[in-house]
Amino acid sequence: MKQIFKNCYAFDDVKISKKPIYVEDGIIVEAFKENEADQVIDCENLTLVPSFVDMHVHFRDPGFTYKEDLETGSHSALAGGYTSVLLMGNTNPTVSSPDIYNDIIKRGKDLDLIDIEQVYTITENFDGKTLDHLDSMPESVKYISDDGHGVNDDMVMYKAMEKAKELGVVMTLHEEVDEVSDVDYEIAEDAMTLRDCYYSYKLNCPVHFSHVSTKGAITAIKYFKDLGAPITCEVTPHHLLLADKGREEVKVNPPIRTDEDRLTLIEMIKNGTVDAISTDHAPHSKEDKGKGAPGFIGIETAFSTCYEVLVKSGEISLNDLIKIMATNPSKLLGLNKGKLEVGYEADFTLIDLDESYIYKEEDIKSKSKNSLLIDQELFGKVKKVYKKGVLKYADNR
């Protein structure tokens, strides 16, 4: 199958091009004659970028599928321009056994919608102490995480890092000292981040810090990265968008911070400290949100949010945004995508950067509707998504 994508402005992390893109059997190739193409896709008035990759997502499957499942979550991801996600393990049962892990991976492949990667838990069933289950962990696991919980015991984390290094997996960490968080969540995040930055540095263990939200935490990360520690990190769209006013009413973990924190995160994007933007897409039912469940959906609106906060505002270029939404997370997950170069997979997202739209509840693809942005005007509309050259999503609104 030979395809040509033409008449678009194409952006990746470094390039801007008006040249056609040539694809054969789902892979970007060198140019060939147009009469050799099986399909010519006219992308007039649209911007073509590598599809986005989200390193922090909750699809609630198994155990909480009344909130989301692999299929609805995948459609939600496609609507946001994503073709790859890394799922967290706080399901029921938790992802602490090969059977649960393998079942999720198999069902994700059978859906044939997006690429689904799955973390394994650091401690067995989030008990905060047991690591024996890691010995039977499937070889395909790339990341381990107790997301939603910090590993509070210092020695358990020390041993977990040694084990992760031995097994060749990366830890993606939710940083929160439980006993402190009820009193001061800023210190709770900062203190554990400092510990794990130091452990990573001394043990030379790769660590990825999830949803970094404070000035203190991101400053510590930069310090240890500059020392040469094998550290990467992500921030969320909502921590870049929201701050100060009304932040106590927005239930999310970690919470919405001050404007000083928000502006520091943006500066750390600009200086290259931040490696990725991840959504922490967290579907909840209306009843669960009413009971105080933290988090909200965000994978469908992530690009529009970041485009407005970072690009339209003049903070960074669109190339820089693609770098932290597609190129870098692809590298971190070991995926052959995220760039518009020969040999890379043809995962493309086509966007109308000039289109504004109202995000309506009835348009949400997620099973849950707990978005902060319902009825808000957003910019940068995802119009089509191709995975290895196959059309997986088209906006018909």
Coordinates of C-alpha atoms in Angstrom, one line a residue:
M1 CA 0.0 0.0 0.0
K2 CA 1.6 3.2 -1.2
Q3 CA 0.3 6.6 0.0
I4 CA 1.1 10.2 -0.5
F5 CA 0.1 12.9 2.0
K6 CA 0.2 16.3 0.2
N7 CA -0.8 19.9 0.5
C8 CA -0.1 20.2 4.2
Y9 CA 2.3 22.0 6.4
A10 CA 4.2 19.2 8.3
F11 CA 5.9 19.8 11.6
D12 CA 7.9 17.5 13.8
D13 CA 10.4 18.4 16.6
V14 CA 12.8 20.1 14.2
K15 CA 11.3 20.5 10.7
I16 CA 8.7 22.5 9.0
S17 CA 7.9 21.3 5.5
K18 CA 5.4 21.7 2.7
K19 CA 6.7 18.7 0.8
P20 CA 4.6 15.6 0.3
I21 CA 5.1 12.7 2.7
Y22 CA 5.4 9.3 1.1
V23 CA 4.3 6.1 2.9
E24 CA 4.6 2.4 2.0
D25 CA 3.0 -0.2 4.2
G26 CA 2.7 2.1 7.2
I27 CA 6.3 3.4 7.1
I28 CA 7.6 6.7 5.8
V29 CA 9.8 6.2 2.7
E30 CA 11.7 8.1 0.1
A31 CA 9.7 9.9 -2.7
F32 CA 8.1 7.9 -5.5
K33 CA 5.9 9.0 -8.5
E34 CA 2.4 10.0 -7.7
N35 CA 1.0 7.6 -10.3
E36 CA 2.5 4.7 -8.3
A37 CA 0.4 5.6 -5.2
D38 CA -2.6 3.6 -4.2
Q39 CA -4.0 6.5 -2.2
V40 CA -3.3 10.3 -2.3
I41 CA -4.5 12.1 0.8
D42 CA -5.1 15.8 0.2
C43 CA -4.4 17.7 3.5
E44 CA -5.2 21.2 2.2
N45 CA -5.4 23.8 5.0
L46 CA -4.4 21.2 7.7
T47 CA -1.2 20.8 9.7
L48 CA 0.3 17.3 9.8
V49 CA 2.3 16.3 12.9
P50 CA 3.5 13.0 14.4
S51 CA 0.7 11.5 16.4
F52 CA 0.9 12.2 20.2
V53 CA 2.2 9.7 22.8
D54 CA 0.8 9.8 26.4
M55 CA 3.0 8.3 29.1
H56 CA 0.4 8.6 31.9
V57 CA -3.2 7.3 31.3
H58 CA -5.9 5.5 33.2
F59 CA -8.3 3.4 31.2
R60 CA -9.7 1.7 34.4
D61 CA -9.7 -1.8 32.8
P62 CA -10.1 -4.2 34.5
G63 CA -12.3 -3.6 37.4
F64 CA -13.6 -0.1 36.9
T65 CA -15.0 -0.3 33.4
Y66 CA -18.1 1.7 34.3
K67 CA -15.7 4.7 34.2
E68 CA -13.7 3.7 31.1
D69 CA -12.4 0.6 29.3
L70 CA -9.8 -0.2 26.7
E71 CA -12.1 0.5 23.8
T72 CA -13.6 3.8 24.9
G73 CA -10.3 5.0 26.2
S74 CA -8.7 4.2 22.8
H75 CA -11.4 6.2 21.0
S76 CA -10.9 9.0 23.4
A77 CA -7.2 9.0 22.7
L78 CA -7.7 9.0 19.0
A79 CA -10.0 12.0 19.3
G80 CA -7.1 13.8 21.0
G81 CA -4.6 12.9 18.3
Y82 CA -2.9 10.1 20.2
T83 CA -1.9 6.7 18.8
S84 CA 0.1 5.4 21.8
V85 CA -0.5 5.4 25.6
L86 CA 1.1 4.0 28.7
L87 CA -1.5 2.7 31.1
M88 CA -1.2 2.9 34.9
G89 CA -1.7 -0.2 37.1
N90 CA -4.3 0.9 39.7
T91 CA -6.9 -1.4 38.3
N92 CA -8.8 -4.1 40.1
P93 CA -7.0 -6.5 40.3
T94 CA -3.9 -4.3 40.1
V95 CA -1.3 -5.1 37.4
S96 CA 0.9 -7.2 39.6
S97 CA 0.7 -10.5 37.8
P98 CA 1.6 -11.8 34.3
D99 CA -2.0 -12.9 33.7
I100 CA -3.5 -9.4 34.2
Y101 CA -0.7 -7.7 32.3
N102 CA -0.9 -10.1 29.3
D103 CA -4.7 -9.9 29.2
I104 CA -4.6 -6.1 28.9
I105 CA -1.9 -6.2 26.2
K106 CA -3.7 -8.9 24.2
R107 CA -7.1 -7.1 24.3
G108 CA -5.4 -3.8 23.3
K109 CA -3.9 -5.4 20.3
D110 CA -7.1 -7.1 19.3
L111 CA -8.9 -3.8 19.3
D112 CA -6.4 -2.5 16.7
L113 CA -7.0 1.1 17.5
I114 CA -4.0 2.5 19.3
D115 CA -0.7 1.1 20.7
I116 CA -1.3 0.2 24.4
E117 CA 1.7 -0.1 26.7
Q118 CA 1.0 -1.2 30.3
V119 CA 3.0 -0.6 33.5
Y120 CA 3.6 -3.2 36.1
T121 CA 3.3 -2.3 39.8
I122 CA 6.4 -1.6 41.8
T123 CA 5.1 -3.2 44.9
E124 CA 2.7 -6.1 44.8
N125 CA -0.9 -4.9 44.9
F126 CA 0.4 -1.5 46.1
D127 CA 1.3 -2.9 49.5
G128 CA 4.3 -0.6 49.7
K129 CA 6.7 -3.4 50.6
T130 CA 6.6 -6.6 48.5
L131 CA 8.9 -6.8 45.5
D132 CA 8.9 -10.6 44.9
H133 CA 6.3 -10.4 42.1
L134 CA 8.8 -8.5 39.9
D135 CA 10.7 -11.8 39.5
S136 CA 7.9 -13.2 37.3
M137 CA 7.3 -9.9 35.4
P138 CA 6.8 -10.4 31.7
E139 CA 9.9 -9.4 29.6
S140 CA 7.9 -6.9 27.5
V141 CA 7.3 -4.6 30.5
K142 CA 9.1 -1.3 30.1
Y143 CA 7.9 0.7 33.1
I144 CA 6.9 0.0 36.7
S145 CA 4.8 2.3 38.8
D146 CA 2.7 2.5 42.0
D147 CA 0.9 5.5 40.5
G148 CA -1.6 7.0 43.0
H149 CA 0.8 6.1 45.8
G150 CA 4.4 7.0 46.7
V151 CA 6.7 4.2 47.8
N152 CA 7.0 5.6 51.3
D153 CA 9.5 3.1 52.8
D154 CA 13.1 4.3 52.1
M155 CA 14.6 0.8 52.0
V156 CA 11.8 -0.6 49.9
M157 CA 12.5 2.1 47.3
Y158 CA 16.2 1.5 47.5
K159 CA 15.7 -2.2 46.8
A160 CA 13.1 -1.4 44.1
M161 CA 15.6 0.8 42.3
E162 CA 18.2 -1.9 42.5
K163 CA 15.7 -4.5 41.1
A164 CA 14.5 -2.1 38.4
K165 CA 18.1 -1.6 37.2
E166 CA 18.8 -5.3 37.3
L167 CA 15.7 -6.0 35.2
G168 CA 16.2 -3.2 32.8
V169 CA 12.9 -1.4 33.4
V170 CA 12.3 2.3 34.2
M171 CA 10.4 3.5 37.3
T172 CA 7.7 6.1 36.7
L173 CA 7.0 7.6 40.0
H174 CA 4.1 9.3 41.8
E175 CA 5.8 11.3 44.5
E176 CA 3.9 11.8 47.7
V177 CA 4.9 11.3 51.3
D178 CA 1.6 9.9 52.7
E179 CA 2.0 11.1 56.3
V180 CA 2.8 14.7 55.1
S181 CA 0.3 15.1 52.3
D182 CA -2.7 15.6 54.6
V183 CA -0.8 18.6 56.1
D184 CA 1.3 20.0 53.3
Y185 CA 1.1 18.4 49.8
E186 CA 3.8 20.7 48.4
I187 CA 6.4 19.4 50.9
A188 CA 5.0 15.9 50.4
E189 CA 5.8 16.0 46.7
D190 CA 9.1 17.9 47.1
A191 CA 10.5 15.6 49.8
M192 CA 9.9 12.3 48.0
T193 CA 11.2 13.8 44.7
L194 CA 14.4 14.8 46.4
R195 CA 14.9 11.3 47.8
D196 CA 14.3 9.6 44.5
C197 CA 16.4 12.0 42.5
Y198 CA 19.3 11.2 44.9
Y199 CA 18.7 7.5 44.8
S200 CA 18.6 7.6 41.0
Y201 CA 21.8 9.6 40.9
K202 CA 23.7 7.3 43.3
L203 CA 22.3 4.0 42.0
N204 CA 22.4 5.1 38.3
C205 CA 18.8 3.9 38.0
P206 CA 16.6 5.3 35.3
V207 CA 13.6 7.2 36.8
H208 CA 10.7 9.0 35.2
F209 CA 8.9 11.5 37.4
S210 CA 5.1 11.6 36.8
H211 CA 2.9 14.7 36.8
V212 CA 5.5 17.0 38.4
S213 CA 3.6 20.0 39.8
T214 CA 5.8 22.1 42.2
K215 CA 8.7 24.5 41.8
G216 CA 10.6 22.6 44.4
A217 CA 10.2 19.2 42.7
I218 CA 11.1 20.4 39.2
T219 CA 14.0 22.4 40.5
A220 CA 15.4 19.3 42.2
I221 CA 14.9 17.3 39.0
K222 CA 16.8 19.8 37.0
Y223 CA 19.7 19.8 39.5
F224 CA 20.1 16.1 39.4
K225 CA 19.7 15.9 35.7
D226 CA 22.5 18.4 35.3
L227 CA 24.6 16.2 37.5
G228 CA 24.1 13.4 35.1
A229 CA 21.4 11.3 36.8
P230 CA 19.3 9.2 34.4
I231 CA 16.2 11.1 35.1
T232 CA 13.3 12.2 32.9
C233 CA 10.0 13.9 33.8
E234 CA 6.5 14.9 32.6
V235 CA 4.1 17.7 33.4
T236 CA 0.3 17.8 32.8
P237 CA -1.8 20.2 30.7
H238 CA -3.9 21.1 33.7
H239 CA -0.9 22.1 35.8
L240 CA 0.2 24.4 32.9
L241 CA -3.3 25.8 32.5
L242 CA -4.6 26.3 36.1
A243 CA -3.3 28.0 39.2
D244 CA -4.3 29.9 42.3
K245 CA -7.9 31.1 41.9
G246 CA -10.3 28.3 42.6
R247 CA -7.6 25.7 42.9
E248 CA -9.0 24.3 46.1
E249 CA -12.2 23.3 44.3
V250 CA -10.5 21.3 41.6
K251 CA -10.0 17.8 42.9
V252 CA -6.9 16.4 41.4
N253 CA -3.8 14.6 42.7
P254 CA -1.3 16.3 42.8
P255 CA -3.4 19.4 43.3
I256 CA -3.5 22.6 41.3
R257 CA -0.6 24.7 42.5
T258 CA 0.3 28.4 42.7
D259 CA 1.0 30.6 39.7
E260 CA 4.7 30.6 40.7
D261 CA 4.7 26.8 40.3
R262 CA 2.9 27.0 37.0
L263 CA 5.3 29.5 35.6
T264 CA 8.3 27.5 36.8
L265 CA 7.0 24.5 34.9
I266 CA 6.7 26.5 31.7
E267 CA 10.3 27.8 32.2
M268 CA 11.5 24.2 32.7
I269 CA 9.8 23.3 29.4
K270 CA 11.6 26.1 27.7
N271 CA 15.0 25.2 29.0
G272 CA 14.5 21.5 28.2
T273 CA 14.2 20.1 31.7
V274 CA 10.7 18.7 31.0
D275 CA 10.8 15.7 28.7
A276 CA 7.1 15.1 28.1
I277 CA 3.6 16.4 28.5
S278 CA 1.3 13.6 29.8
T279 CA -2.4 14.0 30.5
D280 CA -3.0 11.8 33.6
H281 CA -6.4 11.1 31.9
A282 CA -8.5 10.0 34.9
P283 CA -12.1 9.0 34.0
H284 CA -14.6 9.0 36.9
S285 CA -18.4 8.6 37.1
K286 CA -20.5 11.6 38.2
E287 CA -21.2 9.8 41.4
D288 CA -17.5 9.1 42.1
K289 CA -16.6 12.7 41.4
G290 CA -19.3 13.8 43.8
K291 CA -17.6 11.7 46.5
G292 CA -14.4 13.5 45.9
A293 CA -12.5 11.2 43.5
P294 CA -9.4 13.1 42.2
G295 CA -8.7 13.7 38.6
F296 CA -10.5 14.3 35.3
I297 CA -10.4 13.3 31.7
G298 CA -8.0 15.3 29.5
I299 CA -6.6 13.3 26.6
E300 CA -9.1 14.7 24.1
T301 CA -8.3 18.3 24.9
A302 CA -4.6 18.1 25.7
F303 CA -3.3 19.4 22.4
S304 CA -5.7 22.3 22.3
T305 CA -4.8 23.2 25.9
C306 CA -1.1 23.1 25.4
Y307 CA -1.3 24.8 22.0
E308 CA -3.0 27.8 23.6
V309 CA -1.0 28.0 26.8
L310 CA 2.4 27.4 25.2
V311 CA 2.3 28.1 21.5
K312 CA -0.3 30.8 20.8
S313 CA 1.0 32.6 23.9
G314 CA 4.5 32.7 22.3
E315 CA 6.2 30.6 25.0
I316 CA 7.5 27.9 22.7
S317 CA 7.2 26.9 19.0
L318 CA 4.9 24.2 17.6
N319 CA 8.1 22.2 16.9
D320 CA 8.9 22.3 20.6
L321 CA 5.4 21.2 21.5
I322 CA 5.6 18.3 19.2
K323 CA 9.0 17.4 20.8
I324 CA 7.4 16.9 24.2
M325 CA 4.0 15.5 23.1
A326 CA 5.3 13.1 20.4
T327 CA 9.1 12.8 19.8
N328 CA 10.4 12.5 23.3
P329 CA 7.7 10.2 24.7
S330 CA 8.1 8.0 21.7
K331 CA 11.8 7.7 22.5
L332 CA 11.1 7.1 26.2
L333 CA 8.7 4.2 25.3
G334 CA 11.0 2.8 22.6
L335 CA 8.6 3.4 19.8
N336 CA 9.5 3.9 16.2
K337 CA 7.4 7.0 15.8
G338 CA 7.4 10.7 16.7
K339 CA 9.3 12.1 13.8
L340 CA 8.6 12.7 10.1
E341 CA 11.6 10.9 8.7
V342 CA 12.2 8.0 6.5
G343 CA 12.0 4.7 8.4
Y344 CA 9.5 6.0 11.0
E345 CA 6.0 4.7 11.4
A346 CA 3.3 6.8 9.6
D347 CA 1.4 7.8 12.7
F348 CA 0.0 11.2 11.7
T349 CA -2.4 13.6 13.3
L350 CA -4.0 16.2 11.0
I351 CA -5.0 19.4 12.8
D352 CA -6.8 22.6 11.8
L353 CA -4.8 25.1 13.9
D354 CA -7.2 28.0 13.0
E355 CA -10.4 26.2 14.0
S356 CA -11.9 27.2 17.3
Y357 CA -14.6 24.9 18.8
I358 CA -16.8 24.5 21.8
Y359 CA -16.0 21.3 23.7
K360 CA -19.4 19.8 24.2
E361 CA -20.3 16.9 26.6
E362 CA -22.1 15.1 23.8
D363 CA -18.9 15.1 21.7
I364 CA -16.8 13.4 24.4
K365 CA -15.6 10.0 23.3
S366 CA -14.6 8.9 26.8
K367 CA -17.1 6.9 28.8
S368 CA -16.7 9.5 31.5
K369 CA -17.6 13.1 31.1
N370 CA -15.6 14.6 34.0
S371 CA -13.8 17.3 32.0
L372 CA -13.0 20.8 33.3
L373 CA -13.3 22.2 29.8
I374 CA -16.9 21.4 28.9
D375 CA -18.5 24.4 27.1
Q376 CA -15.2 26.1 26.8
E377 CA -13.8 27.5 23.5
L378 CA -10.7 25.7 22.4
F379 CA -8.3 26.1 19.5
G380 CA -6.6 23.6 17.3
K381 CA -9.0 20.9 16.2
V382 CA -7.9 17.4 15.6
K383 CA -9.4 16.4 12.2
K384 CA -7.9 13.0 11.3
V385 CA -5.6 10.5 12.8
Y386 CA -3.7 7.8 10.9
K387 CA -1.9 4.9 12.5
K388 CA 0.7 3.3 10.2
G389 CA -1.1 4.9 7.3
V390 CA -4.5 3.6 8.3
L391 CA -7.2 6.1 9.1
K392 CA -8.4 5.5 12.7
Y393 CA -10.3 8.7 13.5
A394 CA -12.0 11.4 11.5
D395 CA -13.8 14.4 12.9
N396 CA -17.3 14.5 11.4
R397 CA -18.6 17.5 13.4

